[in-house]
Coordinates of C-alpha atoms and ligand atoms in Angstrom, one line a residue:
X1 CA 196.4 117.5 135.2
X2 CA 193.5 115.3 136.3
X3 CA 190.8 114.7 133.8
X4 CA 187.1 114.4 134.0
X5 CA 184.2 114.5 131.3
X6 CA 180.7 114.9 130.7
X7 CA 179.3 112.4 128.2
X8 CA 176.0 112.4 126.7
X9 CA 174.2 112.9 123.8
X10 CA 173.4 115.7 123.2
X11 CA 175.9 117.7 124.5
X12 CA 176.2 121.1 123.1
X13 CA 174.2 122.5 125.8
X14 CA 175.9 121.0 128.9
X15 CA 176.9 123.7 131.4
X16 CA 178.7 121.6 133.2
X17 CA 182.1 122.4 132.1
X18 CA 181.8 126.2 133.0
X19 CA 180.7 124.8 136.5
X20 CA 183.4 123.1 137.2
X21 CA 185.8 125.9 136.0
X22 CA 184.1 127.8 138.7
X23 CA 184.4 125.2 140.8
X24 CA 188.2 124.6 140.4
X25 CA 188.8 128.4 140.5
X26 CA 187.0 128.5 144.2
X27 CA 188.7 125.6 145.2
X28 CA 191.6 126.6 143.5
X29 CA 191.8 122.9 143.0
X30 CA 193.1 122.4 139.0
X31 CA 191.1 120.1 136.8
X32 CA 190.5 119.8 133.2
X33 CA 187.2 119.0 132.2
X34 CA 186.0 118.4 128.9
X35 CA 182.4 117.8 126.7
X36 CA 182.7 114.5 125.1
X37 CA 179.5 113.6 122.8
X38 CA 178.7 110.0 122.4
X39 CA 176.8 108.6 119.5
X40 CA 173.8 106.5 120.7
X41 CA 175.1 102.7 120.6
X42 CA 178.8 104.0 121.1
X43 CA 178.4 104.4 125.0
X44 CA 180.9 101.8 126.2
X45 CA 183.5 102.7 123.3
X46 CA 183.7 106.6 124.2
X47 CA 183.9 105.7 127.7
X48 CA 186.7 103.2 127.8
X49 CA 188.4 105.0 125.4
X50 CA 188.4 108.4 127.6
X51 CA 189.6 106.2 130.7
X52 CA 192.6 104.9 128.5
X53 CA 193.5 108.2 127.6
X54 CA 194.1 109.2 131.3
X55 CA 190.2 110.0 132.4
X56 CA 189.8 109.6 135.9
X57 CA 186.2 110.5 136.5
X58 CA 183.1 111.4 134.5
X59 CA 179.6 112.9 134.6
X60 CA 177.1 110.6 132.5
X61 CA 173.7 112.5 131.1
X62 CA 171.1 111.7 128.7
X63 CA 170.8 109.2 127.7
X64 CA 173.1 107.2 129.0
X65 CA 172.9 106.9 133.0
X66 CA 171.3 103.7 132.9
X67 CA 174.4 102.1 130.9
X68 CA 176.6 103.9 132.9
X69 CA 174.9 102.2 136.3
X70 CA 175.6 98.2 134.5
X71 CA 179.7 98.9 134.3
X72 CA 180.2 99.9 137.4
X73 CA 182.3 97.6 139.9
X74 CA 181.2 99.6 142.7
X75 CA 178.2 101.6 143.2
X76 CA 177.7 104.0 146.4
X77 CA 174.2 103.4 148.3
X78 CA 172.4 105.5 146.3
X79 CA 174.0 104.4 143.3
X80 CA 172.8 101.5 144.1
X81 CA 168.7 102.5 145.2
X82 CA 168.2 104.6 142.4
X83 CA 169.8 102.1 139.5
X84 CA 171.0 105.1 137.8
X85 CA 175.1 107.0 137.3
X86 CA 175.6 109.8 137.1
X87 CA 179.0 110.1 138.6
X88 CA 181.7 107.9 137.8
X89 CA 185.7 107.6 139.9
X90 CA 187.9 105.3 138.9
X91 CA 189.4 103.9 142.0
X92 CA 193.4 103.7 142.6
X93 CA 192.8 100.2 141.6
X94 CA 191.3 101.0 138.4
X95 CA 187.6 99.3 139.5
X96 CA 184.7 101.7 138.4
X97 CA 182.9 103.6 141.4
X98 CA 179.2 104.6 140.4
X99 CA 177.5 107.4 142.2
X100 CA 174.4 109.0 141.8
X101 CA 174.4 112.9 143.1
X102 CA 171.0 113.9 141.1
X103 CA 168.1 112.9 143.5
X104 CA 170.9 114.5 146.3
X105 CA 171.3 117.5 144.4
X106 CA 167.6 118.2 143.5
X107 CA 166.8 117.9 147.1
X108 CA 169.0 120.4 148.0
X109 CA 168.1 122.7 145.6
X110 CA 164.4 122.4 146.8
X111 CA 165.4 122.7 149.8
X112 CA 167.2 125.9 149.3
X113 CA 164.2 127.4 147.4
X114 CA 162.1 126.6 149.9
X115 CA 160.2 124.6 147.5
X116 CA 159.8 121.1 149.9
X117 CA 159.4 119.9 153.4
X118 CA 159.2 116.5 154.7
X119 CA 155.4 116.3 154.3
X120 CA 155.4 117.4 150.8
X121 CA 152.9 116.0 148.3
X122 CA 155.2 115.5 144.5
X123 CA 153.8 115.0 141.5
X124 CA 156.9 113.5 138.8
X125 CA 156.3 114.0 135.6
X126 CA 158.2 111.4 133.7
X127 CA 159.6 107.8 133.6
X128 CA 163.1 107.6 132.4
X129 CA 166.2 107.5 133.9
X130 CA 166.0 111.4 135.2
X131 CA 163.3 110.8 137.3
X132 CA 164.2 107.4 138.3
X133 CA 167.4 108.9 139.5
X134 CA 165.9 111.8 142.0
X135 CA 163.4 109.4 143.5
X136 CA 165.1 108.3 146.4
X137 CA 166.4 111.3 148.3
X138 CA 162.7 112.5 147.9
X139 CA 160.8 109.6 150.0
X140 CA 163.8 109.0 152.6
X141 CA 163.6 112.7 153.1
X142 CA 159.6 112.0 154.1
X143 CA 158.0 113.0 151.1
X144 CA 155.3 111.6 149.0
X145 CA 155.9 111.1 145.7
X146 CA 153.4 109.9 142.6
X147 CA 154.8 109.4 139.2
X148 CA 152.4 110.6 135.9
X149 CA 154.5 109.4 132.9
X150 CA 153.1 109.1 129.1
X151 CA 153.7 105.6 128.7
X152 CA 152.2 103.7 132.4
X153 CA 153.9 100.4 131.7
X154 CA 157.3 102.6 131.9
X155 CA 156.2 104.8 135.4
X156 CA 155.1 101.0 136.3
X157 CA 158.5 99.5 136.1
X158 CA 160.1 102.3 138.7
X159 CA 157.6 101.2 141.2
X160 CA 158.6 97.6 140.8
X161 CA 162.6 99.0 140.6
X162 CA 161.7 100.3 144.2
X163 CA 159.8 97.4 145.1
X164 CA 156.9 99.1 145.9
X165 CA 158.8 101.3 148.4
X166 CA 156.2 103.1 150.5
X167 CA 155.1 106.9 149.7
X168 CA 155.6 106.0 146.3
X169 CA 152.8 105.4 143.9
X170 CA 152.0 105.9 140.1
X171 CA 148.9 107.2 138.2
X172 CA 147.4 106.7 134.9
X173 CA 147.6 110.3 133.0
X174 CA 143.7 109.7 132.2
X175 CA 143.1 109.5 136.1
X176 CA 145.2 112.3 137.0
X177 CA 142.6 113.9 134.2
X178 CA 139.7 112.7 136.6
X179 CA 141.1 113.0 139.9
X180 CA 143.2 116.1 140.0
X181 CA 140.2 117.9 141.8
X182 CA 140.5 115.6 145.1
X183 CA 144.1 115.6 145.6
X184 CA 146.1 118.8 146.1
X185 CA 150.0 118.6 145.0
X186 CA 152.8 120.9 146.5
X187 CA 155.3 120.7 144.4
X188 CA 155.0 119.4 140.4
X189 CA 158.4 118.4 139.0
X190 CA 159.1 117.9 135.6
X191 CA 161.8 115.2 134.6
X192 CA 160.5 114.3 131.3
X193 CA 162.9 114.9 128.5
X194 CA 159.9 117.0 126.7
X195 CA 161.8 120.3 126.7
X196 CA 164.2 119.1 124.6
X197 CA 162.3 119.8 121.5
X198 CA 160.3 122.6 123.3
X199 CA 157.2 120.2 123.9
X200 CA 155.4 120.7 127.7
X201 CA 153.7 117.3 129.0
X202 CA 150.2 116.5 128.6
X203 CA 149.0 117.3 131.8
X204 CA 145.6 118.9 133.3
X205 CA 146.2 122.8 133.7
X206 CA 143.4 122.8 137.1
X207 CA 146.4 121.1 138.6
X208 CA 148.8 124.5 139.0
X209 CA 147.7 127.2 141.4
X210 CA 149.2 130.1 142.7
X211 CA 150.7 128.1 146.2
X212 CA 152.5 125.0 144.1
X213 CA 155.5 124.7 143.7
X214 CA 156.4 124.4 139.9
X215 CA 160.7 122.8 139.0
X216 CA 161.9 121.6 136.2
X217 CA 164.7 119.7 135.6
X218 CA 165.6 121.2 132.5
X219 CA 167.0 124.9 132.0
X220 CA 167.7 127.0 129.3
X221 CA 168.4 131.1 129.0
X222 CA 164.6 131.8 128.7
X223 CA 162.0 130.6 131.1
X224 CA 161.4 126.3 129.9
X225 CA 158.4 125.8 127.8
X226 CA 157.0 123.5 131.0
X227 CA 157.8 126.9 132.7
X228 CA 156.2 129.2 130.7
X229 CA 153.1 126.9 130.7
X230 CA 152.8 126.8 134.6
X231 CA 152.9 130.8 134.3
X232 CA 150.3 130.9 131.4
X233 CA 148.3 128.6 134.2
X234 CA 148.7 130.8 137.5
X235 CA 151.8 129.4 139.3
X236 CA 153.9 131.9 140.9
X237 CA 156.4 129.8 142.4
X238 CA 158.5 128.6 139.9
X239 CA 162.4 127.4 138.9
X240 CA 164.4 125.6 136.5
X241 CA 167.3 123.0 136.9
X242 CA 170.0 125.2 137.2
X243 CA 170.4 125.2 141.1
X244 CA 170.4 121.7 140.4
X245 CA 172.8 120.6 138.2
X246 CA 175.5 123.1 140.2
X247 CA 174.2 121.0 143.2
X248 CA 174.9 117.8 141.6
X249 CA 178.1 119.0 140.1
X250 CA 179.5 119.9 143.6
X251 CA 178.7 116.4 145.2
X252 CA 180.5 115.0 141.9
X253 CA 183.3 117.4 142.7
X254 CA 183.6 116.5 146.2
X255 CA 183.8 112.5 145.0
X256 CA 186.7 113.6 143.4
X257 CA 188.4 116.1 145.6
X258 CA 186.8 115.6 148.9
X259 CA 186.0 119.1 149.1
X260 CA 182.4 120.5 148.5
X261 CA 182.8 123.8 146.9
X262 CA 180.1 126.9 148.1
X263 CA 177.5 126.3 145.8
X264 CA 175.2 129.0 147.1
X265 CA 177.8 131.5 145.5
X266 CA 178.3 130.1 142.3
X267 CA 174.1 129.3 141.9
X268 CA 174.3 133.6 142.9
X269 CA 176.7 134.2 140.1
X270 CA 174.9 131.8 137.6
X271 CA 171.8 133.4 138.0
X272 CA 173.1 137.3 137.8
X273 CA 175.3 137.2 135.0
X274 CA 172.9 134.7 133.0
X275 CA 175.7 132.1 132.1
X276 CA 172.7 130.0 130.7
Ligands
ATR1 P1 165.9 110.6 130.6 O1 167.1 109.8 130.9 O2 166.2 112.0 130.4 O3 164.9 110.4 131.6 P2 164.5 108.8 128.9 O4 164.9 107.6 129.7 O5 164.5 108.8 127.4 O6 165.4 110.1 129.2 O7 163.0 109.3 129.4 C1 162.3 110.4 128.9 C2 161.0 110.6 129.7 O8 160.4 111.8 129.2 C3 160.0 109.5 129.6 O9 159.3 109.4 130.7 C4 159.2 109.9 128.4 O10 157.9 109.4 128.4 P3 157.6 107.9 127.8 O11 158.1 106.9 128.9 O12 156.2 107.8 127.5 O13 158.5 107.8 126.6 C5 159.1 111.4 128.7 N1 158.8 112.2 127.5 C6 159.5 112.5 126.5 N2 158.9 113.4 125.6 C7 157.7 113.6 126.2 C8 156.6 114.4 125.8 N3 156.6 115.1 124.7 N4 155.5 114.4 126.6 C9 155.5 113.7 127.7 N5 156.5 112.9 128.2 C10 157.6 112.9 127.4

């Protein structure tokens, strides 16, 4: 049977097995699919190590999509814009094909919540390789898009990765403490990795309202703690990563198969039975 895996670190929590198994069982295209965890400076090891053993494609997550991106031999377009993998095929000839199906699935899980049009106004929370990797759909699909991040220097260093692309701009946290008055967000996404130990950014609460759009990246059974924050602060429009990652999963599964599976059935399912 064909194998794929997720690797990251950590990766208890990764849904992305069960995904897949209702994936396959739609598709009723057979696949194994397995967790593999990876120990922080063991990236390449674990990986070349699951492609000996007969791995023919893989899903890379924190923190490793950045490393994943450098061994590729071939990376698709957006691979290529967003310098981050997430999706790895090894080719009949054995070469490494890098895709990216984050920024593609985010956007169409937006999309489907009606949480974006092309004129949106975004504020991104974070600077790693998450939000690095969802930047791209966002502008080419006409939005704006301003990056708050912690540490500047790093929001910085993804303008200059997209060579100062237009619609794309970064603010210091401080201003966005000053400023926030004047300029009126639509949508406030969350791609810092701040959830992971149940920490919400440092942002100014005058920013959420009862129209913006509030998404976070990350998921978990109970509402996120960015979540639960926007709530406390008046948002009523608000969603976590789930309907992402089973986006992003299906364009990875189509990479692989060529077939897309139905995700609007399997996001349905997710959501009633709570497979969190
Ligand atoms: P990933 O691949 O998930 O993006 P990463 O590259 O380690 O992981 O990036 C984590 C991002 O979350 C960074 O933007 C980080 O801010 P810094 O650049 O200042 O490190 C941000 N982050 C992590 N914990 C945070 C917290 N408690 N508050 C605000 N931002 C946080």
């Amino acid at each position: 049977m064909k194998t794929f895996a997720v690797l990251g670190n950590p990766i208890k929590h990764s849904k992305s097995p069960i995904i897949h198994k209702l994936f396959s069982e739609q598709t009723k295209i057979s696949q194994k699919y397995i967790k593999i965890y990876v120990p922080i400076n063991n990236f390449y090891k674990k990986f070349f190590h699951f492609i000996k053993n007969g791995g023919i494609g893989a899903n890379i997550t924190i923190p490793f999509k950045k490393k994943a991106y450098k061994l590729c031999d071939f990376l698709t377009r957006r691979a290529q814009y967003s310098g981050v993998v997430n999706t790895i095929k090894i080719l009949e000839s054995k070469k490494i094909l890098g895709d990216n199906t984050d920024g593609i699935g985010l956007l169409k899980d937006l999309q489907n919540l009606k949480f974006i049009n092309n004129t949106s106004n975004i504020l991104l929370l974070g600077a790693g390789g998450a939000a690095q990797g969802i930047i791209y759909p966002l502008i080419k699909f006409g939005c704006n898009v301003t990056i708050v991040n912690r540490t500047y220097q790093n929001a910085k260093n993804i303008i200059n990765h997209f060579n100062n692309i237009k619609n794309l701009n970064c603010l210091k946290l401080e201003d966005l403490f000053i400023i926030n008055n004047k300029i009126k967000y639509n949508l406030i996404i969350n791609a810092t990795s701040s959830s992971i130990q149940g920490n919400i950014p440092n942002i100014p609460s005058t920013i959420i309202n009862p129209d913006i759009f509030c998404y976070d990246l990350f998921y978990n059974f109970n509402k996120t703690p960015f979540l639960k924050w926007c709530i406390i602060h008046g948002a009523k429009k608000i969603s976590d990563g789930i309907g992402m990652l089973i986006e992003q999963a299906a364009y990875s599964f189509y990479l692989w198969h060529g077939i897309i599976p139905n995700t609007k059935i399997i996001i349905k399912k997710y959501k009633k039975y709570n497979l969190y």
